[in-house]
Amino acid sequence: TSAQIGVTGLAVMGRNLARNFARNGYTVAVHNRTAARTHALVEEFGQEGDFIAAETAKEFVAALERPRRLVVMVKAGEPTDAVIQEFAPLLEPGDMIIDGGNAHFADTRRRERDLRERGIHFVGMGVSGGEEGALHGPSIMPGGPKESYDSLGPMLEKISAKAADGAPCVTHVGPDGAGHFVKMVHNGIEYADMQLIGEAYQLLRDVAGYSPAEIAEIFRTWNTGRLDSYLIEITAEVLSHVDAATGKPFVDVVVDQAEQKGTGRWTVQIALDLGVPVSGIAEAVFARSLSGHAQLREASRGLAGPKAAPLNEAEAAAFADRVEQALYASKIVSYTQGFHEIAAGSEEYGWDIDLGAVSSIWRGGCIIRAAFLDRIRAAYDARPDLPSLLSDETFAREIADAQDAWREVLVSATLQGVPTPGFAAALAYYDALRAERLPAALTQGQRDFFGAHTYRRVDRDGSFHTLWGGDRSEVSA
Ligand code: 6PG
């Protein structure tokens, strides 16, 4: 017999993805650099479906039916290139290499181009949902040549998560690096969501005076409303967890320095290159990096803070309600920024990404899955050329309803000295976008003053320069 799909790289994500294929009735060839892992998988989970254990690259390739579909689940970066170099010479035109790691989309574009020259289809595939998702149904974001999706798509649709309406959480995102690009932005939004939730927690704790267990209850309530999402759900779990060794809230025994593997940072780096303002995502990345500067924080501990008194009990409940509104409004803004980046990437690289389809496949399986994404999908379905999520009537109205509370929360945060870079960046973005005039006019004047960089006028076409060092008359530039 031969396998319809192969998975090489059997660390937890690869192993669970292989099991997912097998549990869905596919014969799966499995391979790992050290064969012990391959045999361990088959020994432990062999009864779940049909596996073919391959010890060598040659055996692995020989086990696959043609055209071959070979899923690579190794660490992003050099290890991926090494695996491609090992397998590509053994493949034939029409075969497919599918990279399910968190690759940088520029690497995916390069690999796709190189392999295309050899007749091999390269599919850069974003996979979200962690270990559990890989096993029970992830959200899958494949890029690569469209024709590869004809045969690969149905298999992915089978193993993917399903949204509440039954739709599979996978679509052909676009050519070459489009899938990994969208996965990157997914992670950027994930960072922003997590930061906003963190700020809400800190406000409820330091301004309203709630305990972690009480805050967990508040999050549980929020999770029954418009904030219904996986991240809110697990936040309640983490906050209600008590450390067995000390009896303290778990959140109080964890070192408060957040780590990151890089996808959030990439989202911001690429946004800078594309000229897309993703300020909320950027603040989330910076907040993680600030938290990690232990010495700097230690050296800064004596700096003066405000003396405002925390809220009393009656005020606290009303404050919690306002925090929910601030969180929701800020969340709308970070998704607005993330979708802007996807639209800009799509434009830059000619991917023709369907934003409605992206929101649709994020409804299930992935880390940012949320009821909210159904509404984003509806917004793009109603108007595929929506210039921004904020131009959607429903979202605009919701923000309008939330804005007073949002502003008040930021006032409280400022008066109490609680850092809320995510909430604040989101509100600043909102206020800047709706502003009639921005101080950018002054910036242009300054640039013209010191560097003759020229400016445009509101009342006439063309570029102009004022003779600042002379008689200050204006000349056409
Ligand atoms: C997912 C996640 C995943 C990511 C981790 C860790 O969609 O399943 O985004 O791909 O690697 O969440 O990311 P950080 O280590 O950067 O926080």
Tab-separated table of C-alpha atoms in Angstrom, residues 9-472:
chain	number	residue	atom	x	y	z
A	9	GLY	CA	9.316	16.050	11.579
A	10	LEU	CA	7.486	14.326	14.404
A	11	ALA	CA	7.789	16.736	17.291
A	12	VAL	CA	4.431	17.385	18.922
A	13	MET	CA	2.901	19.469	16.087
A	14	GLY	CA	4.006	17.045	13.368
A	15	ARG	CA	2.971	14.013	15.364
A	16	ASN	CA	-0.467	15.386	16.082
A	17	LEU	CA	-1.015	16.481	12.494
A	18	ALA	CA	-0.023	12.994	11.290
A	19	ARG	CA	-2.467	11.431	13.763
A	20	ASN	CA	-5.181	13.820	12.617
A	21	PHE	CA	-4.727	12.677	8.985
A	22	ALA	CA	-4.735	9.024	10.065
A	23	ARG	CA	-7.815	9.430	12.247
A	24	ASN	CA	-9.572	10.867	9.210
A	25	GLY	CA	-8.932	7.721	7.192
A	26	TYR	CA	-5.800	8.656	5.292
A	27	THR	CA	-2.780	6.403	5.123
A	28	VAL	CA	0.059	8.483	6.502
A	29	ALA	CA	3.764	7.913	5.953
A	30	VAL	CA	5.722	9.181	8.928
A	31	HIS	CA	9.380	10.078	9.117
A	32	ASN	CA	11.716	11.751	11.556
A	33	ARG	CA	15.423	12.504	11.596
A	34	THR	CA	15.831	10.111	14.482
A	35	ALA	CA	13.861	6.973	13.668
A	36	ALA	CA	13.118	6.214	17.322
A	37	ARG	CA	10.484	8.939	17.309
A	38	THR	CA	8.852	7.482	14.207
A	39	HIS	CA	8.553	4.053	15.798
A	40	ALA	CA	7.351	5.543	19.071
A	41	LEU	CA	4.497	7.267	17.233
A	42	VAL	CA	3.393	4.086	15.480
A	43	GLU	CA	3.707	2.060	18.661
A	44	GLU	CA	1.711	4.483	20.737
A	45	PHE	CA	-0.932	5.583	18.226
A	46	GLY	CA	-0.816	2.905	15.525
A	47	GLN	CA	-4.335	1.754	16.363
A	48	GLU	CA	-5.739	5.187	15.433
A	49	GLY	CA	-5.268	4.596	11.710
A	50	ASP	CA	-2.891	3.529	8.975
A	51	PHE	CA	0.689	4.643	9.386
A	52	ILE	CA	3.717	3.655	7.348
A	53	ALA	CA	6.897	4.136	9.356
A	54	ALA	CA	9.808	5.206	7.172
A	55	GLU	CA	13.339	5.164	8.538
A	56	THR	CA	15.080	6.902	5.668
A	57	ALA	CA	14.225	9.744	3.331
A	58	LYS	CA	14.222	7.267	0.424
A	59	GLU	CA	11.799	4.934	2.165
A	60	PHE	CA	9.586	7.854	3.047
A	61	VAL	CA	9.375	9.154	-0.516
A	62	ALA	CA	8.848	5.632	-1.861
A	63	ALA	CA	5.908	5.157	0.503
A	64	LEU	CA	3.965	8.077	-0.973
A	65	GLU	CA	1.473	7.766	-3.809
A	66	ARG	CA	1.988	10.175	-6.701
A	67	PRO	CA	1.769	13.061	-6.936
A	68	ARG	CA	3.475	12.946	-3.561
A	69	ARG	CA	2.270	15.150	-0.730
A	70	LEU	CA	4.988	15.644	1.796
A	71	VAL	CA	4.281	17.743	4.877
A	72	VAL	CA	7.329	19.230	6.583
A	73	MET	CA	6.870	19.977	10.295
A	74	VAL	CA	10.298	21.106	11.427
A	75	LYS	CA	11.565	24.298	12.998
A	76	ALA	CA	11.245	27.356	10.794
A	77	GLY	CA	14.463	28.654	9.257
A	78	GLU	CA	17.529	26.543	8.496
A	79	PRO	CA	16.010	23.203	9.468
A	80	THR	CA	13.289	23.736	6.847
A	81	ASP	CA	15.855	24.459	4.145
A	82	ALA	CA	17.840	21.392	5.193
A	83	VAL	CA	14.796	19.139	4.893
A	84	ILE	CA	13.879	20.595	1.507
A	85	GLN	CA	17.411	20.007	0.295
A	86	GLU	CA	17.261	16.442	1.494
A	87	PHE	CA	13.935	15.590	-0.126
A	88	ALA	CA	13.716	17.688	-3.286
A	89	PRO	CA	16.238	15.564	-5.234
A	90	LEU	CA	14.128	12.477	-4.501
A	91	LEU	CA	10.912	14.019	-5.844
A	92	GLU	CA	9.452	14.229	-9.334
A	93	PRO	CA	7.668	17.014	-11.178
A	94	GLY	CA	4.146	17.493	-9.843
A	95	ASP	CA	5.055	16.377	-6.321
A	96	MET	CA	4.285	18.702	-3.449
A	97	ILE	CA	6.245	19.880	-0.436
A	98	ILE	CA	4.019	21.440	2.191
A	99	ASP	CA	5.693	23.485	4.925
A	100	GLY	CA	3.460	23.566	7.994
A	101	GLY	CA	5.897	25.501	10.187
A	102	ASN	CA	5.785	29.160	11.190
A	103	ALA	CA	8.002	30.202	8.274
A	104	HIS	CA	8.689	33.790	7.332
A	105	PHE	CA	6.690	34.435	4.157
A	106	ALA	CA	9.771	35.819	2.387
A	107	ASP	CA	11.497	32.450	2.910
A	108	THR	CA	8.380	30.764	1.573
A	109	ARG	CA	8.460	32.934	-1.534
A	110	ARG	CA	12.098	32.042	-2.126
A	111	ARG	CA	11.531	28.325	-1.606
A	112	GLU	CA	8.468	28.331	-3.819
A	113	ARG	CA	10.411	30.006	-6.617
A	114	ASP	CA	13.365	27.597	-6.353
A	115	LEU	CA	11.186	24.517	-6.271
A	116	ARG	CA	8.922	25.743	-9.061
A	117	GLU	CA	11.968	25.736	-11.337
A	118	ARG	CA	12.332	22.037	-10.553
A	119	GLY	CA	8.659	21.356	-11.192
A	120	ILE	CA	7.867	20.810	-7.516
A	121	HIS	CA	4.865	22.510	-5.953
A	122	PHE	CA	5.736	24.226	-2.711
A	123	VAL	CA	2.895	25.057	-0.363
A	124	GLY	CA	3.689	27.326	2.592
A	125	MET	CA	0.946	26.445	5.027
A	126	GLY	CA	0.090	28.365	8.184
A	127	VAL	CA	-1.294	26.109	10.907
A	128	SER	CA	-2.841	27.518	14.040
A	129	GLY	CA	-4.294	25.968	17.121
A	130	GLY	CA	-1.354	24.617	19.028
A	131	GLU	CA	-0.989	20.926	19.852
A	132	GLU	CA	-4.663	20.341	20.465
A	133	GLY	CA	-5.619	22.063	17.243
A	134	ALA	CA	-3.176	19.996	15.214
A	135	LEU	CA	-4.783	16.850	16.583
A	136	HIS	CA	-8.464	17.746	16.655
A	137	GLY	CA	-8.682	20.339	13.910
A	138	PRO	CA	-6.541	23.379	13.311
A	139	SER	CA	-7.227	26.471	11.281
A	140	ILE	CA	-5.146	26.023	8.133
A	141	MET	CA	-3.816	28.777	5.876
A	142	PRO	CA	-2.209	27.233	2.778
A	143	GLY	CA	-0.581	29.350	0.087
A	144	GLY	CA	1.334	28.101	-2.941
A	145	PRO	CA	0.129	27.246	-6.440
A	146	LYS	CA	-3.637	27.138	-6.791
A	147	GLU	CA	-3.549	23.781	-8.594
A	148	SER	CA	-1.951	22.138	-5.565
A	149	TYR	CA	-5.093	22.960	-3.621
A	150	ASP	CA	-7.213	20.868	-5.991
A	151	SER	CA	-5.829	17.658	-4.541
A	152	LEU	CA	-4.577	18.910	-1.182
A	153	GLY	CA	-7.598	21.037	-0.307
A	154	PRO	CA	-10.115	18.246	0.257
A	155	MET	CA	-7.708	16.500	2.644
A	156	LEU	CA	-7.093	19.703	4.571
A	157	GLU	CA	-10.816	20.411	4.697
A	158	LYS	CA	-11.277	17.025	6.309
A	159	ILE	CA	-8.700	17.481	9.056
A	160	SER	CA	-9.361	21.162	9.739
A	161	ALA	CA	-11.507	22.684	12.439
A	162	LYS	CA	-15.101	23.419	11.496
A	163	ALA	CA	-16.772	26.729	12.259
A	164	ALA	CA	-20.124	26.762	14.057
A	165	ASP	CA	-21.927	26.654	10.693
A	166	GLY	CA	-19.916	23.580	9.687
A	167	ALA	CA	-17.615	25.349	7.227
A	168	PRO	CA	-14.064	23.980	7.220
A	169	CYS	CA	-11.481	26.413	8.572
A	170	VAL	CA	-9.196	26.242	5.539
A	171	THR	CA	-9.033	27.996	2.200
A	172	HIS	CA	-6.456	28.559	-0.495
A	173	VAL	CA	-5.229	31.922	0.767
A	174	GLY	CA	-3.241	32.892	-2.325
A	175	PRO	CA	-0.046	32.120	-4.260
A	176	ASP	CA	3.475	31.570	-2.881
A	177	GLY	CA	3.890	33.177	0.570
A	178	ALA	CA	0.286	34.308	1.076
A	179	GLY	CA	-0.541	31.542	3.565
A	180	HIS	CA	2.438	32.186	5.804
A	181	PHE	CA	1.861	35.922	5.570
A	182	VAL	CA	-1.695	35.518	6.813
A	183	LYS	CA	-0.501	33.190	9.587
A	184	MET	CA	2.049	35.829	10.580
A	185	VAL	CA	-0.641	38.495	10.872
A	186	HIS	CA	-2.816	36.021	12.776
A	187	ASN	CA	-0.026	35.813	15.320
A	188	GLY	CA	0.363	39.589	15.415
A	189	ILE	CA	-3.336	39.866	16.208
A	190	GLU	CA	-2.879	37.084	18.773
A	191	TYR	CA	-0.205	39.195	20.484
A	192	ALA	CA	-2.519	42.234	20.464
A	193	ASP	CA	-5.470	40.255	21.837
A	194	MET	CA	-3.284	38.863	24.612
A	195	GLN	CA	-1.894	42.294	25.477
A	196	LEU	CA	-5.365	43.857	25.625
A	197	ILE	CA	-6.601	41.047	27.844
A	198	GLY	CA	-3.529	41.547	30.030
A	199	GLU	CA	-4.278	45.236	30.388
A	200	ALA	CA	-7.903	44.525	31.266
A	201	TYR	CA	-6.705	42.107	33.943
A	202	GLN	CA	-4.226	44.611	35.370
A	203	LEU	CA	-6.883	47.343	35.515
A	204	LEU	CA	-9.383	45.073	37.232
A	205	ARG	CA	-6.740	44.124	39.727
A	206	ASP	CA	-4.967	47.428	40.420
A	207	VAL	CA	-7.707	49.977	39.820
A	208	ALA	CA	-10.797	47.991	40.819
A	209	GLY	CA	-9.069	45.866	43.438
A	210	TYR	CA	-10.407	42.462	42.342
A	211	SER	CA	-8.553	39.228	43.095
A	212	PRO	CA	-7.414	36.881	40.295
A	213	ALA	CA	-10.264	34.503	41.163
A	214	GLU	CA	-12.800	37.334	40.957
A	215	ILE	CA	-11.309	38.498	37.677
A	216	ALA	CA	-11.596	34.953	36.340
A	217	GLU	CA	-15.334	35.149	37.065
A	218	ILE	CA	-15.590	38.486	35.281
A	219	PHE	CA	-13.847	37.002	32.231
A	220	ARG	CA	-16.218	34.024	32.343
A	221	THR	CA	-19.143	36.433	32.182
A	222	TRP	CA	-17.562	38.378	29.344
A	223	ASN	CA	-17.072	35.115	27.513
A	224	THR	CA	-20.828	34.698	27.254
A	225	GLY	CA	-21.133	37.983	25.359
A	226	ARG	CA	-19.553	39.669	22.374
A	227	LEU	CA	-16.035	38.931	23.658
A	228	ASP	CA	-16.729	35.177	23.441
A	229	SER	CA	-13.374	33.736	22.373
A	230	TYR	CA	-10.807	31.065	23.076
A	231	LEU	CA	-8.323	33.535	24.573
A	232	ILE	CA	-10.887	34.972	27.018
A	233	GLU	CA	-11.903	31.443	27.954
A	234	ILE	CA	-8.354	30.293	28.740
A	235	THR	CA	-7.633	33.558	30.544
A	236	ALA	CA	-10.344	32.647	33.055
A	237	GLU	CA	-8.766	29.203	33.434
A	238	VAL	CA	-5.285	30.598	34.033
A	239	LEU	CA	-6.535	33.246	36.480
A	240	SER	CA	-8.545	30.814	38.571
A	241	HIS	CA	-5.678	28.337	38.794
A	242	VAL	CA	-4.036	28.089	42.221
A	243	ASP	CA	-0.394	27.104	42.605
A	244	ALA	CA	-0.234	23.776	44.431
A	245	ALA	CA	3.149	24.449	46.037
A	246	THR	CA	2.306	27.804	47.619
A	247	GLY	CA	-1.480	28.063	47.590
A	248	LYS	CA	-1.098	31.418	45.824
A	249	PRO	CA	-2.826	32.396	42.608
A	250	PHE	CA	-0.825	30.779	39.819
A	251	VAL	CA	-0.485	34.133	38.043
A	252	ASP	CA	1.410	35.473	41.070
A	253	VAL	CA	4.108	32.804	41.039
A	254	VAL	CA	4.974	33.132	37.336
A	255	VAL	CA	7.880	35.428	36.404
A	256	ASP	CA	6.333	38.431	34.677
A	257	GLN	CA	8.609	38.442	31.626
A	258	ALA	CA	6.869	37.459	28.386
A	259	GLU	CA	8.749	35.565	25.727
A	260	GLN	CA	8.215	35.413	22.003
A	261	LYS	CA	9.321	33.318	19.083
A	262	GLY	CA	9.200	36.048	16.475
A	263	THR	CA	5.993	36.012	14.454
A	264	GLY	CA	4.555	39.055	16.262
A	265	ARG	CA	7.774	40.943	15.689
A	266	TRP	CA	7.689	40.011	11.986
A	267	THR	CA	4.161	41.362	11.726
A	268	VAL	CA	5.404	44.734	12.905
A	269	GLN	CA	8.606	44.683	10.839
A	270	ILE	CA	6.672	43.919	7.665
A	271	ALA	CA	4.033	46.506	8.526
A	272	LEU	CA	6.782	49.119	8.763
A	273	ASP	CA	8.034	48.088	5.326
A	274	LEU	CA	4.540	48.210	3.881
A	275	GLY	CA	3.768	51.502	5.612
A	276	VAL	CA	0.792	50.111	7.500
A	277	PRO	CA	0.094	51.566	10.972
A	278	VAL	CA	-0.285	48.521	13.222
A	279	SER	CA	0.285	50.495	16.403
A	280	GLY	CA	-1.720	48.147	18.633
A	281	ILE	CA	0.213	45.086	17.495
A	282	ALA	CA	3.480	47.016	17.829
A	283	GLU	CA	2.647	48.000	21.408
A	284	ALA	CA	1.923	44.359	22.194
A	285	VAL	CA	5.346	43.319	20.902
A	286	PHE	CA	7.056	46.180	22.762
A	287	ALA	CA	5.168	45.370	25.961
A	288	ARG	CA	6.581	41.846	25.845
A	289	SER	CA	10.059	43.142	25.216
A	290	LEU	CA	9.783	45.735	28.016
A	291	SER	CA	8.657	43.050	30.439
A	292	GLY	CA	11.813	41.096	29.682
A	293	HIS	CA	14.178	43.911	30.642
A	294	ALA	CA	14.591	42.807	34.237
A	295	GLN	CA	17.522	45.067	35.104
A	296	LEU	CA	15.993	48.139	33.552
A	297	ARG	CA	12.781	47.488	35.459
A	298	GLU	CA	14.676	46.940	38.690
A	299	ALA	CA	16.554	50.205	38.189
A	300	SER	CA	13.286	52.041	37.526
A	301	ARG	CA	11.294	50.767	40.483
A	302	GLY	CA	11.899	53.876	42.566
A	303	LEU	CA	10.448	56.274	39.995
A	304	ALA	CA	7.540	58.370	41.233
A	305	GLY	CA	3.961	57.372	40.501
A	306	PRO	CA	0.577	59.008	41.099
A	307	LYS	CA	-1.190	59.045	44.465
A	308	ALA	CA	-4.736	58.453	43.282
A	309	ALA	CA	-6.868	56.219	45.495
A	310	PRO	CA	-8.225	52.952	44.114
A	311	LEU	CA	-11.969	52.576	43.567
A	312	ASN	CA	-14.470	51.511	46.194
A	313	GLU	CA	-16.618	48.414	45.765
A	314	ALA	CA	-19.593	50.134	44.146
A	315	GLU	CA	-17.390	51.942	41.693
A	316	ALA	CA	-15.497	48.756	40.882
A	317	ALA	CA	-18.445	46.963	39.280
A	318	ALA	CA	-19.230	49.901	37.042
A	319	PHE	CA	-15.540	50.152	36.184
A	320	ALA	CA	-15.424	46.468	35.169
A	321	ASP	CA	-18.253	47.126	32.744
A	322	ARG	CA	-16.322	50.017	31.238
A	323	VAL	CA	-13.208	47.851	30.902
A	324	GLU	CA	-15.246	45.360	28.880
A	325	GLN	CA	-16.211	48.161	26.521
A	326	ALA	CA	-12.644	49.451	26.275
A	327	LEU	CA	-11.403	45.943	25.565
A	328	TYR	CA	-13.991	45.376	22.867
A	329	ALA	CA	-13.344	48.718	21.163
A	330	SER	CA	-9.572	48.157	21.268
A	331	LYS	CA	-10.064	44.690	19.841
A	332	ILE	CA	-11.976	46.098	16.884
A	333	VAL	CA	-9.043	48.439	16.269
A	334	SER	CA	-6.378	45.728	16.380
A	335	TYR	CA	-8.312	43.571	13.912
A	336	THR	CA	-8.754	46.643	11.735
A	337	GLN	CA	-4.996	47.094	11.728
A	338	GLY	CA	-4.279	43.404	11.100
A	339	PHE	CA	-6.683	43.207	8.171
A	340	HIS	CA	-5.185	46.393	6.774
A	341	GLU	CA	-1.799	44.702	6.789
A	342	ILE	CA	-3.168	41.649	5.001
A	343	ALA	CA	-4.787	43.875	2.377
A	344	ALA	CA	-1.522	45.769	1.928
A	345	GLY	CA	0.524	42.555	1.630
A	346	SER	CA	-1.972	41.179	-0.842
A	347	GLU	CA	-1.683	44.338	-2.916
A	348	GLU	CA	2.116	44.447	-2.747
A	349	TYR	CA	2.614	40.820	-3.740
A	350	GLY	CA	-0.397	40.402	-6.015
A	351	TRP	CA	-2.003	37.705	-3.893
A	352	ASP	CA	-5.629	38.721	-4.284
A	353	ILE	CA	-6.474	37.600	-0.740
A	354	ASP	CA	-10.162	37.382	0.137
A	355	LEU	CA	-10.417	39.053	3.554
A	356	GLY	CA	-13.853	37.599	4.184
A	357	ALA	CA	-12.456	34.097	3.591
A	358	VAL	CA	-9.589	34.781	6.001
A	359	SER	CA	-11.966	35.866	8.757
A	360	SER	CA	-14.084	32.837	7.970
A	361	ILE	CA	-11.242	30.328	8.465
A	362	TRP	CA	-10.211	32.014	11.716
A	363	ARG	CA	-13.634	31.306	13.206
A	364	GLY	CA	-12.526	27.889	14.435
A	365	GLY	CA	-9.382	26.011	15.391
A	366	CYS	CA	-6.943	28.885	15.737
A	367	ILE	CA	-5.751	30.737	18.811
A	368	ILE	CA	-7.714	33.910	17.993
A	369	ARG	CA	-10.959	32.055	17.243
A	370	ALA	CA	-13.900	34.080	18.424
A	371	ALA	CA	-17.550	34.782	17.796
A	372	PHE	CA	-16.326	38.208	16.724
A	373	LEU	CA	-14.765	36.792	13.533
A	374	ASP	CA	-18.172	35.835	12.230
A	375	ARG	CA	-19.067	39.501	12.345
A	376	ILE	CA	-15.896	40.491	10.523
A	377	ARG	CA	-16.737	37.945	7.879
A	378	ALA	CA	-20.231	39.399	7.580
A	379	ALA	CA	-18.745	42.872	7.179
A	380	TYR	CA	-16.487	41.753	4.305
A	381	ASP	CA	-19.227	39.637	2.745
A	382	ALA	CA	-21.506	42.654	2.690
A	383	ARG	CA	-18.749	44.829	1.214
A	384	PRO	CA	-15.672	43.017	-0.101
A	385	ASP	CA	-13.999	46.386	-0.869
A	386	LEU	CA	-14.501	47.694	2.665
A	387	PRO	CA	-11.666	50.242	3.070
A	388	SER	CA	-11.326	49.424	6.764
A	389	LEU	CA	-13.216	47.462	9.377
A	390	LEU	CA	-13.981	50.766	11.037
A	391	SER	CA	-15.957	51.773	7.959
A	392	ASP	CA	-18.354	48.921	8.594
A	393	GLU	CA	-21.530	50.404	10.019
A	394	THR	CA	-21.977	47.852	12.766
A	395	PHE	CA	-18.438	48.170	14.071
A	396	ALA	CA	-18.533	51.951	13.783
A	397	ARG	CA	-21.735	52.035	15.820
A	398	GLU	CA	-20.339	49.671	18.458
A	399	ILE	CA	-17.258	51.823	18.883
A	400	ALA	CA	-19.436	54.905	19.079
A	401	ASP	CA	-21.371	53.246	21.898
A	402	ALA	CA	-18.204	52.156	23.691
A	403	GLN	CA	-16.083	55.247	23.280
A	404	ASP	CA	-17.094	57.142	26.417
A	405	ALA	CA	-16.303	54.151	28.600
A	406	TRP	CA	-13.103	53.530	26.635
A	407	ARG	CA	-11.921	57.084	27.277
A	408	GLU	CA	-12.858	56.927	30.954
A	409	VAL	CA	-10.924	53.696	31.413
A	410	LEU	CA	-7.855	55.360	29.960
A	411	VAL	CA	-8.324	58.320	32.286
A	412	SER	CA	-8.490	55.975	35.296
A	413	ALA	CA	-5.475	54.037	34.044
A	414	THR	CA	-3.499	57.243	33.619
A	415	LEU	CA	-4.508	58.648	37.011
A	416	GLN	CA	-3.638	55.368	38.735
A	417	GLY	CA	-0.434	54.856	36.775
A	418	VAL	CA	-1.428	51.515	35.253
A	419	PRO	CA	0.275	50.995	31.881
A	420	THR	CA	-2.240	50.420	29.093
A	421	PRO	CA	-0.249	50.808	25.865
A	422	GLY	CA	-2.649	48.622	23.895
A	423	PHE	CA	-5.841	50.430	24.904
A	424	ALA	CA	-4.153	53.802	24.453
A	425	ALA	CA	-2.657	53.010	21.038
A	426	ALA	CA	-6.015	51.749	19.828
A	427	LEU	CA	-7.816	54.891	20.941
A	428	ALA	CA	-5.128	57.127	19.451
A	429	TYR	CA	-5.472	55.282	16.137
A	430	TYR	CA	-9.225	55.761	16.228
A	431	ASP	CA	-8.998	59.449	17.083
A	432	ALA	CA	-6.282	60.060	14.497
A	433	LEU	CA	-8.262	58.399	11.731
A	434	ARG	CA	-11.373	60.411	12.444
A	435	ALA	CA	-9.524	63.716	12.919
A	436	GLU	CA	-10.365	66.534	10.538
A	437	ARG	CA	-6.784	67.818	10.623
A	438	LEU	CA	-3.602	66.144	11.831
A	439	PRO	CA	-0.367	67.826	12.944
A	440	ALA	CA	1.246	66.157	9.933
A	441	ALA	CA	0.841	69.561	8.254
A	442	LEU	CA	3.217	70.984	10.846
A	443	THR	CA	5.614	68.075	10.293
A	444	GLN	CA	5.657	68.909	6.598
A	445	GLY	CA	6.380	72.549	7.411
A	446	GLN	CA	9.289	71.557	9.640
A	447	ARG	CA	10.680	69.237	6.980
A	448	ASP	CA	10.447	71.984	4.440
A	449	PHE	CA	12.133	74.410	6.846
A	450	PHE	CA	15.190	72.365	7.679
A	451	GLY	CA	15.599	70.345	4.518
A	452	ALA	CA	13.593	71.935	1.697
A	453	HIS	CA	11.644	68.668	1.516
A	454	THR	CA	8.632	70.477	-0.001
A	455	TYR	CA	4.925	70.174	0.791
A	456	ARG	CA	1.595	70.048	-0.995
A	457	ARG	CA	-1.122	72.666	-0.462
A	458	VAL	CA	-4.763	72.085	0.376
A	459	ASP	CA	-5.921	74.550	-2.297
A	460	ARG	CA	-3.653	73.911	-5.311
A	461	ASP	CA	-1.955	70.957	-7.041
A	462	GLY	CA	1.811	70.659	-7.104
A	463	SER	CA	4.753	70.691	-4.712
A	464	PHE	CA	5.901	73.831	-2.981
A	465	HIS	CA	8.791	75.180	-0.965
A	466	THR	CA	8.969	78.262	1.196
A	467	LEU	CA	12.227	80.227	1.144
A	468	TRP	CA	12.572	80.023	4.936
A	469	GLY	CA	16.053	81.539	5.054
A	470	GLY	CA	15.126	84.325	2.648
A	471	ASP	CA	12.050	86.444	2.216
A	472	ARG	CA	9.717	83.504	2.998
